[in-house]
Coordinates of C-alpha atoms and ligand atoms in Angstrom, one line a residue:
Chain S
M20 CA -13.7 -18.4 22.9
M21 CA -11.6 -17.2 25.7
K22 CA -11.8 -13.4 25.9
Y23 CA -8.3 -11.8 25.7
S24 CA -7.8 -9.2 28.5
I25 CA -5.4 -8.1 31.1
F26 CA -7.1 -10.6 33.5
S27 CA -6.7 -13.6 31.1
L28 CA -3.1 -12.6 30.6
A29 CA -2.5 -12.5 34.3
R30 CA -4.3 -15.8 34.8
N31 CA -2.2 -17.5 32.1
A32 CA 1.0 -16.0 33.4
R33 CA 0.5 -18.1 36.5
T34 CA 0.7 -21.2 34.4
Y35 CA 3.7 -19.9 32.4
H36 CA 1.4 -19.4 29.3
Q37 CA 1.3 -23.1 28.7
D38 CA -2.5 -23.4 28.9
W39 CA -3.8 -20.9 26.3
P40 CA -6.5 -22.5 24.3
K41 CA -6.1 -22.7 20.5
A42 CA -7.3 -19.5 18.8
W43 CA -9.6 -21.5 16.5
R44 CA -10.6 -25.1 15.9
S45 CA -9.4 -27.2 12.9
P46 CA -12.5 -29.3 12.1
D47 CA -12.8 -31.8 9.4
P48 CA -15.0 -30.5 6.5
K49 CA -18.7 -31.2 6.9
P50 CA -20.5 -32.7 3.8
E51 CA -22.4 -29.5 3.2
Y52 CA -22.4 -25.8 3.9
D53 CA -24.7 -22.9 3.2
V54 CA -21.7 -20.9 2.0
V55 CA -18.1 -22.0 1.2
I56 CA -15.5 -19.3 1.0
V57 CA -12.5 -20.3 -1.1
G58 CA -9.3 -18.6 0.1
G59 CA -8.2 -17.9 3.7
G60 CA -6.6 -14.5 3.3
G61 CA -7.9 -11.4 5.1
H62 CA -10.7 -10.8 2.7
G63 CA -12.0 -14.4 2.7
L64 CA -11.9 -14.6 6.5
A65 CA -13.5 -11.2 6.9
T66 CA -16.3 -12.3 4.6
A67 CA -16.9 -15.4 6.7
Y68 CA -16.9 -13.4 9.9
Y69 CA -19.5 -10.9 8.6
L70 CA -21.6 -13.7 7.1
A71 CA -21.8 -15.3 10.6
T72 CA -22.1 -12.1 12.7
V73 CA -23.9 -9.6 10.5
C74 CA -25.9 -11.8 8.1
G75 CA -26.8 -14.6 10.5
I76 CA -25.4 -17.4 8.2
T77 CA -23.2 -19.5 10.4
N78 CA -23.0 -22.8 8.4
V79 CA -20.0 -21.5 6.6
A80 CA -16.5 -22.9 5.7
V81 CA -13.4 -21.2 4.7
I82 CA -11.2 -23.4 2.5
E83 CA -7.5 -22.5 2.3
K84 CA -5.0 -24.4 0.3
G85 CA -2.0 -23.4 2.5
W86 CA -2.1 -21.6 5.8
L87 CA -4.2 -18.6 6.9
G88 CA -2.8 -15.4 5.6
G89 CA 0.0 -17.1 3.6
G90 CA -1.0 -15.3 0.4
N91 CA -0.9 -11.5 0.0
T92 CA -2.4 -10.8 3.4
G93 CA 0.8 -12.0 5.0
R94 CA 3.1 -10.5 2.4
N95 CA 1.9 -6.9 2.1
T96 CA 3.4 -3.7 3.5
T97 CA 0.3 -3.0 5.6
I98 CA -0.5 0.5 4.4
V99 CA -4.1 1.6 5.1
R100 CA -5.5 4.7 3.5
S101 CA -8.7 5.8 1.8
N102 CA -7.5 8.8 -0.3
Y103 CA -8.8 7.5 -3.7
L104 CA -10.0 9.7 -6.5
W105 CA -13.4 8.4 -7.5
D106 CA -16.7 8.4 -5.6
E107 CA -17.1 4.7 -5.8
S108 CA -13.6 4.0 -4.5
A109 CA -13.9 6.6 -1.7
A110 CA -17.1 4.9 -0.6
L111 CA -15.5 1.4 -0.5
Y112 CA -12.1 2.3 1.0
D113 CA -13.5 4.8 3.5
H114 CA -16.1 2.2 4.6
A115 CA -13.1 0.0 5.4
V116 CA -11.2 2.7 7.3
N117 CA -14.3 3.3 9.4
L118 CA -14.4 -0.4 10.3
W119 CA -10.7 -0.5 11.0
E120 CA -11.1 2.2 13.6
G121 CA -13.1 -0.2 15.9
L122 CA -11.7 -3.5 14.7
S123 CA -9.4 -4.5 17.6
Q124 CA -12.3 -4.0 20.1
E125 CA -14.8 -5.8 17.8
L126 CA -12.6 -8.8 17.3
N127 CA -11.1 -8.8 20.8
Y128 CA -7.7 -9.1 19.0
N129 CA -5.1 -6.4 18.7
V130 CA -4.7 -5.7 15.0
M131 CA -2.3 -2.9 15.9
F132 CA -4.1 -0.4 13.6
S133 CA -2.1 2.7 13.9
Q134 CA -3.3 5.9 12.3
R135 CA 0.2 7.4 12.2
G136 CA -0.6 9.5 9.1
L137 CA 0.3 9.0 5.5
L138 CA 2.2 11.3 3.1
H139 CA 2.1 11.3 -0.6
L140 CA 5.0 13.2 -1.9
A141 CA 4.8 15.3 -5.1
H142 CA 8.0 15.7 -7.0
N143 CA 7.1 17.6 -10.2
V144 CA 4.4 19.8 -11.7
H145 CA 2.4 16.8 -12.8
D146 CA 2.4 15.3 -9.2
M147 CA 1.4 18.7 -7.8
Q148 CA -1.6 18.8 -10.2
E149 CA -2.5 15.2 -9.5
I150 CA -2.5 15.7 -5.7
G151 CA -4.4 18.9 -6.2
R152 CA -7.1 17.2 -8.2
R153 CA -7.3 14.1 -6.1
G154 CA -7.0 16.0 -2.8
N155 CA -9.9 18.2 -3.6
S156 CA -12.0 15.3 -4.8
I157 CA -11.2 13.4 -1.7
Y158 CA -12.1 16.4 0.4
L159 CA -15.5 16.8 -1.3
N160 CA -16.2 13.1 -0.6
G161 CA -15.8 13.9 3.1
V162 CA -12.6 11.9 3.5
D163 CA -9.8 13.7 5.3
S164 CA -6.9 15.1 3.3
E165 CA -4.6 18.1 3.6
F166 CA -2.0 19.7 1.3
I167 CA 1.2 20.4 3.0
T168 CA 4.3 22.3 2.0
P169 CA 7.9 21.0 1.7
E170 CA 8.7 22.8 5.0
Q171 CA 5.9 20.9 6.7
V172 CA 7.1 17.7 5.2
K173 CA 10.6 18.4 6.7
E174 CA 9.0 19.0 10.1
M175 CA 7.3 15.6 10.0
V176 CA 10.3 13.8 8.4
P177 CA 13.4 15.7 9.5
F178 CA 15.8 13.3 7.8
I179 CA 14.3 13.7 4.3
N180 CA 16.5 15.2 1.5
L181 CA 14.1 17.7 0.0
N182 CA 16.4 19.0 -2.8
C183 CA 17.6 15.8 -4.3
R184 CA 17.2 14.3 -7.8
Y185 CA 13.5 14.0 -6.8
P186 CA 12.8 17.4 -5.2
V187 CA 9.8 17.5 -2.9
M188 CA 7.4 20.2 -4.0
G189 CA 4.6 19.4 -1.7
A190 CA 2.6 16.5 -0.3
L191 CA -0.9 15.2 0.4
L192 CA -1.4 14.1 4.0
Q193 CA -4.1 11.7 5.2
K194 CA -4.0 11.8 9.0
R195 CA -6.3 8.8 9.4
G196 CA -4.1 6.7 7.2
G197 CA -1.4 4.4 8.7
T198 CA -0.6 0.7 9.1
A199 CA -1.9 -2.4 10.8
R200 CA -0.4 -5.8 11.6
H201 CA -1.2 -8.0 8.6
D202 CA -1.0 -11.4 10.3
A203 CA -3.1 -10.2 13.2
V204 CA -5.9 -9.2 10.8
A205 CA -6.1 -12.7 9.4
W206 CA -5.8 -14.3 12.8
G207 CA -8.2 -11.9 14.5
Y208 CA -10.9 -12.5 11.9
A209 CA -10.3 -16.3 11.9
R210 CA -10.6 -16.5 15.7
A211 CA -13.8 -14.4 15.8
A212 CA -15.3 -16.2 12.8
D213 CA -14.5 -19.6 14.4
A214 CA -16.2 -18.4 17.6
A215 CA -19.3 -17.5 15.6
G216 CA -19.4 -21.1 14.2
V217 CA -17.4 -20.9 10.9
D218 CA -15.3 -23.9 10.1
I219 CA -11.8 -22.9 9.0
I220 CA -10.2 -25.6 7.0
Q221 CA -6.5 -25.2 6.1
N222 CA -4.2 -27.3 3.9
C223 CA -7.2 -28.0 1.6
E224 CA -7.0 -27.0 -2.0
V225 CA -10.0 -26.3 -4.2
Q226 CA -9.5 -28.2 -7.4
G227 CA -12.8 -27.9 -9.2
F228 CA -16.5 -27.3 -9.0
D229 CA -19.7 -29.3 -9.6
I230 CA -22.0 -27.1 -11.7
T231 CA -25.3 -28.2 -13.1
D232 CA -27.6 -26.1 -15.2
G233 CA -25.3 -23.2 -14.6
K234 CA -25.8 -23.4 -10.8
I235 CA -23.1 -24.2 -8.3
Q236 CA -23.6 -27.5 -6.4
A237 CA -20.3 -28.4 -4.8
V238 CA -16.7 -27.6 -4.4
R239 CA -14.2 -30.4 -5.2
T240 CA -11.2 -30.2 -2.8
S241 CA -8.1 -32.2 -2.0
R242 CA -10.1 -33.4 1.0
G243 CA -13.2 -34.5 -0.9
T244 CA -16.2 -32.9 -2.4
I245 CA -18.1 -30.4 -0.2
K246 CA -21.7 -29.4 -1.2
A247 CA -22.4 -25.7 -1.1
K248 CA -25.5 -23.6 -1.7
K249 CA -23.3 -20.6 -2.4
V250 CA -19.6 -20.1 -3.0
G251 CA -17.5 -17.0 -2.6
V252 CA -14.1 -17.1 -4.2
V253 CA -11.5 -14.8 -2.6
T254 CA -8.2 -16.1 -4.0
A255 CA -6.3 -12.9 -5.1
G256 CA -3.5 -13.8 -7.5
H257 CA -5.0 -17.2 -8.3
S258 CA -8.4 -16.0 -9.2
S259 CA -7.9 -16.6 -12.9
V260 CA -6.9 -20.2 -12.1
V261 CA -10.0 -20.7 -10.0
A262 CA -12.3 -19.0 -12.5
E263 CA -11.0 -21.4 -15.2
M264 CA -12.1 -24.3 -13.0
A265 CA -15.6 -22.9 -13.1
G266 CA -15.4 -22.4 -16.9
F267 CA -15.1 -18.6 -17.3
R268 CA -12.4 -16.0 -17.5
M269 CA -11.7 -12.9 -15.3
P270 CA -10.4 -9.6 -16.6
L271 CA -7.2 -10.0 -14.5
E272 CA -3.5 -10.5 -14.9
S273 CA -1.2 -11.7 -12.1
F274 CA 2.0 -9.9 -11.4
P275 CA 4.6 -10.4 -8.7
L276 CA 5.1 -7.6 -6.3
Q277 CA 7.8 -7.5 -3.8
A278 CA 8.7 -5.8 -0.6
F279 CA 11.7 -5.6 1.8
V280 CA 12.4 -5.2 5.4
S281 CA 15.6 -4.0 7.1
E282 CA 17.2 -5.0 10.3
P283 CA 15.3 -3.4 13.3
L284 CA 16.2 0.2 14.1
K285 CA 15.2 2.6 16.8
P286 CA 12.0 4.5 16.0
I287 CA 12.7 7.0 13.2
V288 CA 9.9 6.9 10.6
D289 CA 6.7 7.7 12.5
C290 CA 4.4 8.0 9.5
V291 CA 4.0 6.3 6.1
I292 CA 5.8 8.1 3.2
M293 CA 4.8 7.2 -0.4
S294 CA 6.1 8.5 -3.7
N295 CA 4.1 7.6 -6.8
A296 CA 6.4 9.3 -9.3
I297 CA 9.3 7.2 -8.3
H298 CA 7.4 4.2 -6.9
A299 CA 9.1 3.7 -3.6
Y300 CA 7.5 3.9 -0.2
I301 CA 8.6 3.4 3.4
S302 CA 7.3 3.0 6.9
Q303 CA 8.6 1.5 10.1
S304 CA 7.1 -1.5 11.8
D305 CA 6.5 -1.6 15.5
K306 CA 9.4 -4.1 15.7
G307 CA 11.6 -1.4 14.2
E308 CA 12.2 -2.7 10.7
L309 CA 12.0 -0.3 7.8
V310 CA 9.3 -1.7 5.5
I311 CA 10.0 -0.8 1.9
G312 CA 8.1 -1.4 -1.2
G313 CA 7.9 -0.4 -4.9
S314 CA 6.2 -1.4 -8.0
G315 CA 5.4 -4.8 -9.5
D316 CA 7.2 -6.8 -12.1
P317 CA 6.2 -5.8 -15.7
F318 CA 5.3 -9.3 -16.9
I319 CA 2.7 -11.8 -15.6
S320 CA 4.1 -14.5 -13.3
Y321 CA 3.1 -16.8 -10.5
S322 CA 6.7 -17.2 -9.4
Q323 CA 6.1 -15.4 -6.0
R324 CA 9.6 -14.0 -6.1
G325 CA 9.9 -10.7 -8.0
S326 CA 12.7 -9.6 -10.3
F327 CA 16.2 -8.5 -9.1
D328 CA 16.1 -5.2 -11.1
Q329 CA 13.1 -4.1 -9.1
I330 CA 15.2 -4.1 -6.0
E331 CA 17.5 -1.6 -7.5
H332 CA 14.6 0.5 -8.7
V333 CA 13.3 0.8 -5.2
A334 CA 16.6 1.1 -3.3
G335 CA 17.9 4.0 -5.5
P336 CA 15.1 6.5 -4.9
I337 CA 14.8 5.5 -1.2
L338 CA 18.5 6.3 -0.7
E339 CA 18.2 9.5 -2.7
L340 CA 15.3 10.8 -0.5
Y341 CA 16.6 9.3 2.8
P342 CA 20.4 9.2 2.6
I343 CA 20.5 8.4 6.3
F344 CA 19.6 4.8 5.5
S345 CA 22.5 4.2 3.2
R346 CA 24.2 1.9 5.7
V347 CA 21.1 0.0 6.9
R348 CA 21.2 -3.6 6.0
M349 CA 18.2 -5.2 4.5
M350 CA 17.1 -8.4 6.2
R351 CA 14.4 -10.0 4.1
Q352 CA 12.9 -9.7 0.6
W353 CA 9.8 -11.6 -0.7
G354 CA 7.1 -11.4 -3.3
G355 CA 3.4 -11.9 -3.6
I356 CA 1.2 -12.5 -6.7
T357 CA -1.1 -9.6 -7.2
D358 CA -4.3 -9.8 -9.3
V359 CA -4.4 -6.7 -11.3
T360 CA -7.3 -5.2 -13.3
T361 CA -7.0 -2.7 -16.2
D362 CA -8.6 0.0 -14.2
R363 CA -6.8 -0.9 -10.9
S364 CA -10.0 -1.2 -9.1
P365 CA -11.2 -4.5 -7.5
I366 CA -13.9 -6.8 -8.7
L367 CA -16.8 -7.8 -6.4
T368 CA -19.2 -9.6 -8.5
K369 CA -21.7 -12.2 -9.4
T370 CA -20.5 -14.6 -12.1
P371 CA -21.9 -16.5 -15.0
V372 CA -22.4 -19.4 -12.5
E373 CA -25.4 -18.9 -10.3
G374 CA -24.6 -18.9 -6.6
M375 CA -20.9 -18.2 -7.3
Y376 CA -19.4 -14.9 -6.3
F377 CA -15.9 -13.5 -6.8
N378 CA -14.0 -10.9 -4.7
C379 CA -10.7 -10.2 -6.4
G380 CA -8.7 -7.8 -8.4
W381 CA -7.4 -6.0 -5.3
G382 CA -4.0 -6.2 -6.9
T383 CA -1.3 -4.2 -5.2
G384 CA -3.5 -2.4 -2.7
G385 CA -6.3 -4.5 -1.1
F386 CA -5.0 -4.9 2.5
K387 CA -6.4 -1.6 3.5
A388 CA -9.9 -2.6 2.3
T389 CA -10.0 -5.9 4.1
P390 CA -12.8 -5.1 6.6
G391 CA -14.9 -3.1 4.2
S392 CA -14.5 -5.7 1.4
G393 CA -15.5 -8.6 3.7
H394 CA -18.4 -6.7 5.0
V395 CA -20.1 -5.7 1.7
F396 CA -19.2 -9.0 0.1
A397 CA -20.8 -11.0 2.9
M398 CA -23.9 -8.9 2.6
S399 CA -24.0 -9.4 -1.2
I400 CA -23.7 -13.2 -0.9
A401 CA -26.3 -13.3 1.8
K402 CA -28.8 -11.3 -0.2
G403 CA -28.0 -12.7 -3.6
E404 CA -27.7 -9.1 -4.8
M405 CA -24.6 -6.9 -4.8
H406 CA -24.5 -4.4 -1.9
P407 CA -24.7 -0.8 -3.1
I408 CA -21.1 -0.1 -2.2
A409 CA -20.0 -3.2 -4.1
A410 CA -22.3 -3.0 -7.1
P411 CA -20.1 -0.5 -9.2
F412 CA -17.3 -3.0 -8.9
S413 CA -19.1 -5.8 -10.7
M414 CA -17.3 -7.5 -13.6
D415 CA -19.9 -6.3 -16.1
R416 CA -18.1 -2.9 -16.0
F417 CA -15.7 -4.4 -18.4
S418 CA -18.4 -4.7 -21.1
S419 CA -20.5 -1.7 -20.2
G420 CA -17.4 0.5 -20.1
A421 CA -18.2 2.0 -16.7
L422 CA -14.6 1.5 -15.5
I423 CA -13.4 3.0 -12.2
D424 CA -10.1 4.2 -13.5
E425 CA -7.9 4.6 -10.5
A426 CA -4.8 3.5 -12.5
A427 CA -4.0 6.9 -14.0
A428 CA -5.9 9.0 -11.7
A429 CA -5.0 8.1 -8.1
A430 CA -2.1 6.6 -6.4
V431 CA -1.7 3.2 -8.1
A432 CA 0.5 1.6 -5.5
H433 CA -0.8 0.2 -2.2
Chain P
M30 CA 18.8 -12.2 -13.5
L31 CA 16.2 -13.4 -16.0
T32 CA 17.6 -13.5 -19.6
I33 CA 15.6 -13.6 -22.8
K34 CA 16.8 -14.8 -26.2
C35 CA 15.9 -12.1 -28.8
P36 CA 15.5 -14.0 -32.1
W37 CA 17.7 -11.4 -33.8
C38 CA 20.2 -10.4 -31.1
G39 CA 20.5 -13.4 -28.9
E40 CA 20.5 -13.7 -25.1
R41 CA 20.1 -10.5 -23.2
D42 CA 19.0 -9.3 -19.8
Q43 CA 15.3 -9.1 -19.3
I44 CA 15.5 -5.3 -18.5
E45 CA 16.4 -4.7 -22.2
F46 CA 12.9 -5.9 -23.1
S47 CA 9.4 -4.7 -22.7
Y48 CA 6.5 -7.1 -22.1
G49 CA 3.6 -7.0 -24.6
G50 CA 1.1 -9.2 -22.8
E51 CA -0.7 -12.3 -24.1
G52 CA 0.1 -13.2 -27.7
H53 CA -2.0 -14.3 -30.6
I54 CA -5.0 -12.1 -29.8
A55 CA -6.4 -11.2 -33.2
R56 CA -8.3 -7.9 -33.5
P57 CA -11.9 -8.9 -34.3
T58 CA -13.1 -8.4 -37.8
E59 CA -16.6 -6.8 -38.5
T60 CA -16.3 -4.8 -35.4
E61 CA -19.6 -3.0 -36.1
K62 CA -21.3 -6.4 -35.4
L63 CA -19.6 -7.0 -32.0
T64 CA -21.6 -7.0 -28.8
D65 CA -20.4 -5.0 -25.8
A66 CA -19.5 -8.3 -24.2
E67 CA -17.4 -9.4 -27.2
W68 CA -15.6 -6.1 -27.2
G69 CA -15.0 -6.3 -23.4
D70 CA -13.6 -9.8 -23.9
Y71 CA -11.2 -8.7 -26.6
I72 CA -9.9 -5.8 -24.6
F73 CA -9.9 -6.8 -21.0
F74 CA -10.2 -10.6 -20.5
R75 CA -7.0 -12.6 -20.5
K76 CA -6.0 -16.3 -20.0
N77 CA -3.5 -15.4 -17.3
P78 CA -2.5 -19.1 -16.9
K79 CA -0.5 -20.7 -14.2
G80 CA 1.8 -22.6 -16.5
V81 CA 2.6 -22.3 -20.2
H82 CA 2.0 -18.8 -21.6
Y83 CA 2.3 -17.6 -25.2
E84 CA 3.3 -13.9 -25.0
R85 CA 4.7 -10.9 -26.8
W86 CA 8.0 -9.1 -26.0
T87 CA 9.8 -6.3 -27.7
H88 CA 13.6 -5.7 -27.5
S89 CA 13.2 -2.1 -26.5
A90 CA 16.8 -1.4 -25.6
G91 CA 18.1 -3.4 -28.6
C92 CA 16.8 -4.0 -32.1
R93 CA 13.3 -2.7 -31.0
R94 CA 11.6 -5.6 -32.8
W95 CA 8.6 -7.5 -31.6
F96 CA 8.6 -11.3 -31.2
N97 CA 6.7 -14.0 -29.4
A98 CA 7.8 -16.3 -26.6
V99 CA 6.6 -19.4 -24.7
R100 CA 7.3 -19.2 -21.0
H101 CA 6.3 -21.1 -17.9
T102 CA 4.7 -18.6 -15.5
V103 CA 5.6 -20.4 -12.3
T104 CA 9.3 -20.6 -13.0
D105 CA 9.7 -17.9 -15.6
Q106 CA 11.7 -20.4 -17.7
F107 CA 11.4 -19.8 -21.4
W108 CA 10.7 -22.8 -23.7
D109 CA 11.5 -20.9 -26.8
V110 CA 11.1 -17.6 -28.7
Y111 CA 9.7 -17.3 -32.2
K112 CA 9.3 -14.5 -34.7
T113 CA 6.0 -12.9 -35.4
G114 CA 4.2 -14.9 -38.0
E115 CA 6.0 -18.1 -37.2
E116 CA 4.0 -21.0 -35.8
A117 CA 4.2 -21.3 -32.0
P118 CA 6.5 -24.1 -30.7
V119 CA 4.3 -26.1 -28.3
P120 CA 6.1 -27.5 -25.2
P121 CA 5.3 -31.2 -24.4
E122 CA 2.6 -31.9 -21.8
D123 CA 5.2 -33.2 -19.3
W124 CA 7.5 -30.2 -19.4
D125 CA 7.7 -29.0 -15.8
G126 CA 8.9 -25.5 -16.6
I127 CA 12.1 -26.0 -14.6
Q128 CA 14.3 -27.4 -17.4
S129 CA 15.2 -25.3 -20.4
R130 CA 14.3 -26.7 -23.7
A131 CA 17.8 -27.9 -24.3
E132 CA 17.9 -29.6 -20.9
Y133 CA 14.6 -31.2 -21.5
E134 CA 15.5 -32.5 -24.9
A135 CA 18.9 -33.8 -23.7
A136 CA 17.2 -35.7 -20.9
R137 CA 14.8 -37.2 -23.4
S138 CA 17.4 -38.4 -25.8
T139 CA 19.5 -40.1 -23.0
Q140 CA 16.3 -41.7 -21.8
A141 CA 15.6 -43.0 -25.3
A142 CA 19.2 -44.2 -25.7
K143 CA 18.9 -46.1 -22.4
K144 CA 15.7 -47.8 -23.6
E145 CA 17.3 -48.9 -26.9
G146 CA 20.5 -50.0 -25.2
Ligands
FAD507 C1 4.5 -7.0 -1.6 C2 3.1 -6.6 -1.4 C3 2.8 -5.4 -0.8 C4 1.5 -4.9 -0.7 N1 1.3 -3.8 0.0 C5 0.0 -3.3 0.3 C6 -0.2 -2.2 1.2 O1 0.8 -1.6 1.7 N2 -1.5 -1.8 1.4 C7 -2.5 -2.5 0.9 O2 -3.6 -2.1 1.1 N3 -2.3 -3.6 0.1 C8 -1.1 -4.1 -0.2 N4 -0.9 -5.2 -1.0 C9 -2.0 -5.9 -1.5 C10 -2.7 -6.8 -0.5 O3 -1.8 -7.6 0.1 C11 -3.8 -7.6 -1.1 O4 -4.6 -6.9 -2.0 C12 -4.7 -8.3 -0.1 O5 -3.9 -8.8 1.0 C13 -5.5 -9.4 -0.7 O6 -6.1 -10.2 0.3 P1 -6.9 -11.4 0.0 O7 -7.4 -12.0 1.2 O8 -7.9 -11.1 -1.1 O9 -5.8 -12.4 -0.7 P2 -4.7 -13.4 -0.1 O10 -4.3 -13.0 1.2 O11 -3.7 -13.6 -1.2 O12 -5.6 -14.7 0.1 C14 -6.0 -15.6 -1.0 C15 -5.9 -17.0 -0.4 O13 -6.5 -17.9 -1.4 C16 -5.8 -19.1 -1.3 N5 -6.0 -19.9 -2.5 C17 -5.6 -19.6 -3.8 N6 -6.1 -20.6 -4.6 C18 -6.7 -21.5 -3.8 C19 -7.4 -22.8 -4.0 N7 -7.4 -23.3 -5.3 N8 -8.0 -23.4 -3.0 C20 -7.9 -22.9 -1.8 N9 -7.3 -21.7 -1.5 C21 -6.7 -21.0 -2.5 C22 -4.3 -18.6 -1.2 O14 -3.5 -19.7 -0.6 C23 -4.4 -17.4 -0.3 O15 -4.2 -17.7 1.1 C24 0.4 -5.7 -1.2 C25 0.7 -6.9 -1.8 C26 2.0 -7.4 -1.9 C27 2.2 -8.7 -2.6
ZN508 ZN1 16.9 -7.8 -30.5

């Protein structure tokens, strides 16, 4: 792997940037791997990377039906935070934030992680009580969080309309929260995993599994059957479809979630501003586009589009809070299929099939967890036992009743 | 805009309706004998198919009645709606989810007419 640095940049400038090597190989699949990861999104690629670098298992393939990061990894609004309510969630998401902090250096790839601060606005008494409870619980878990007043919000966001239909009564601030570049996360992990020996195989769809005596034997793909000692499935919105191929069901439903970006503007929003009560949030990309998102469609669908009425639901509150954007033109709108659990917490789990593991259920908010999720999932696959941080997220919580209920309690969105 | 045909009121905007999830899930009888896994399955596990889905809707901003529908989850095209208690209309295997039921049946009958002629 060629190390990216100021020197390699200068060297390649002399040849007009025509001679950069490919960031990763595109090998043909081998007949057999120790571990096959299904799904080349951020979580799947991170899992492969940590299998190869932390667990010493390098005979690994990542099988992706489309292109790397073409799923929710490349469609999300890139918000990173760890201010969740429950201990189990705090452990998982904060593990991720800790890894984010050194990720660009570790991968030798600029993932543009920017801890620009993240505000959760409170608009009513319930919101104030919710951020009070959550803020204190987060604080007790050693994760940074601060309460701020409307005046302090105004100082951070001078163009906000505090006394609108959704008055701002206070906010919860996580200074370590922020954004990262989504594509770079997929590409950075892919390049580093490839350098560690992982085969990344794109345009290859998993269509079934060979299972004998309840044990995984092989993965059937559009490019032939590939034997595998272990399989990790990381397919987000399509996890129910893949589980059905293996003969069991997941406690998931798939909903479209959409986002929007505006034409590029000069820098104006220098933090992330979220509002749970009205389900609209905004940040600004380094290119200058306003990145705006809201809530998902209310019915299951794989349409990867999102409903028209949701656009209005998001645009209304955004303009009420930030009237300055009323003449900004939106440039693009898209949707992703999010894999949602009843308790809005992810599933990292063994399955009824021996040797087969699932990492899914991240729903509308898994981008932020990418490094942590990949790290603990890799260690779970390597050991054959769920890592202590991952264990509470096993699918048996849906029969034991030990749910990790972030749906009502913490910020549901992103 | 997606429209849905309420069996009582006719075709309306989707925003008048609320989604009720997968249909035809019967509450288990003899619940005292259920295992935790069976309870969990009833409450949390869903088919969530990519394709034909039998589901429940209620016309919340209209007649407020519940009914069932068959929809293709890739295209969001409805095959049909049916009243609670009625038997589910099953779309043919080769329905692609793009055509409406009327379009599909019209295409079928012209095909059949061509064969005969
Ligand atoms: C609009 C939107 C906004 C969001 N905003 C945020 C946010 O601000 N912050 C945040 O933390 N999270 C956010 N999320 C959620 C986040 O994007 C996801 O939780 C996360 O990216 C999931 O990553 P993943 O790698 O598990 O899945 P994906 O990136 O979806 O990867 C799964 C991959 O599996 C592949 N696959 C599926 N089936 C098969 C098969 N049969 N064979 C081979 N490959 C297969 C797919 O092609 C896909 O590439 C948002 C999501 C959306 C849609
Ligand atoms: Zn009606």
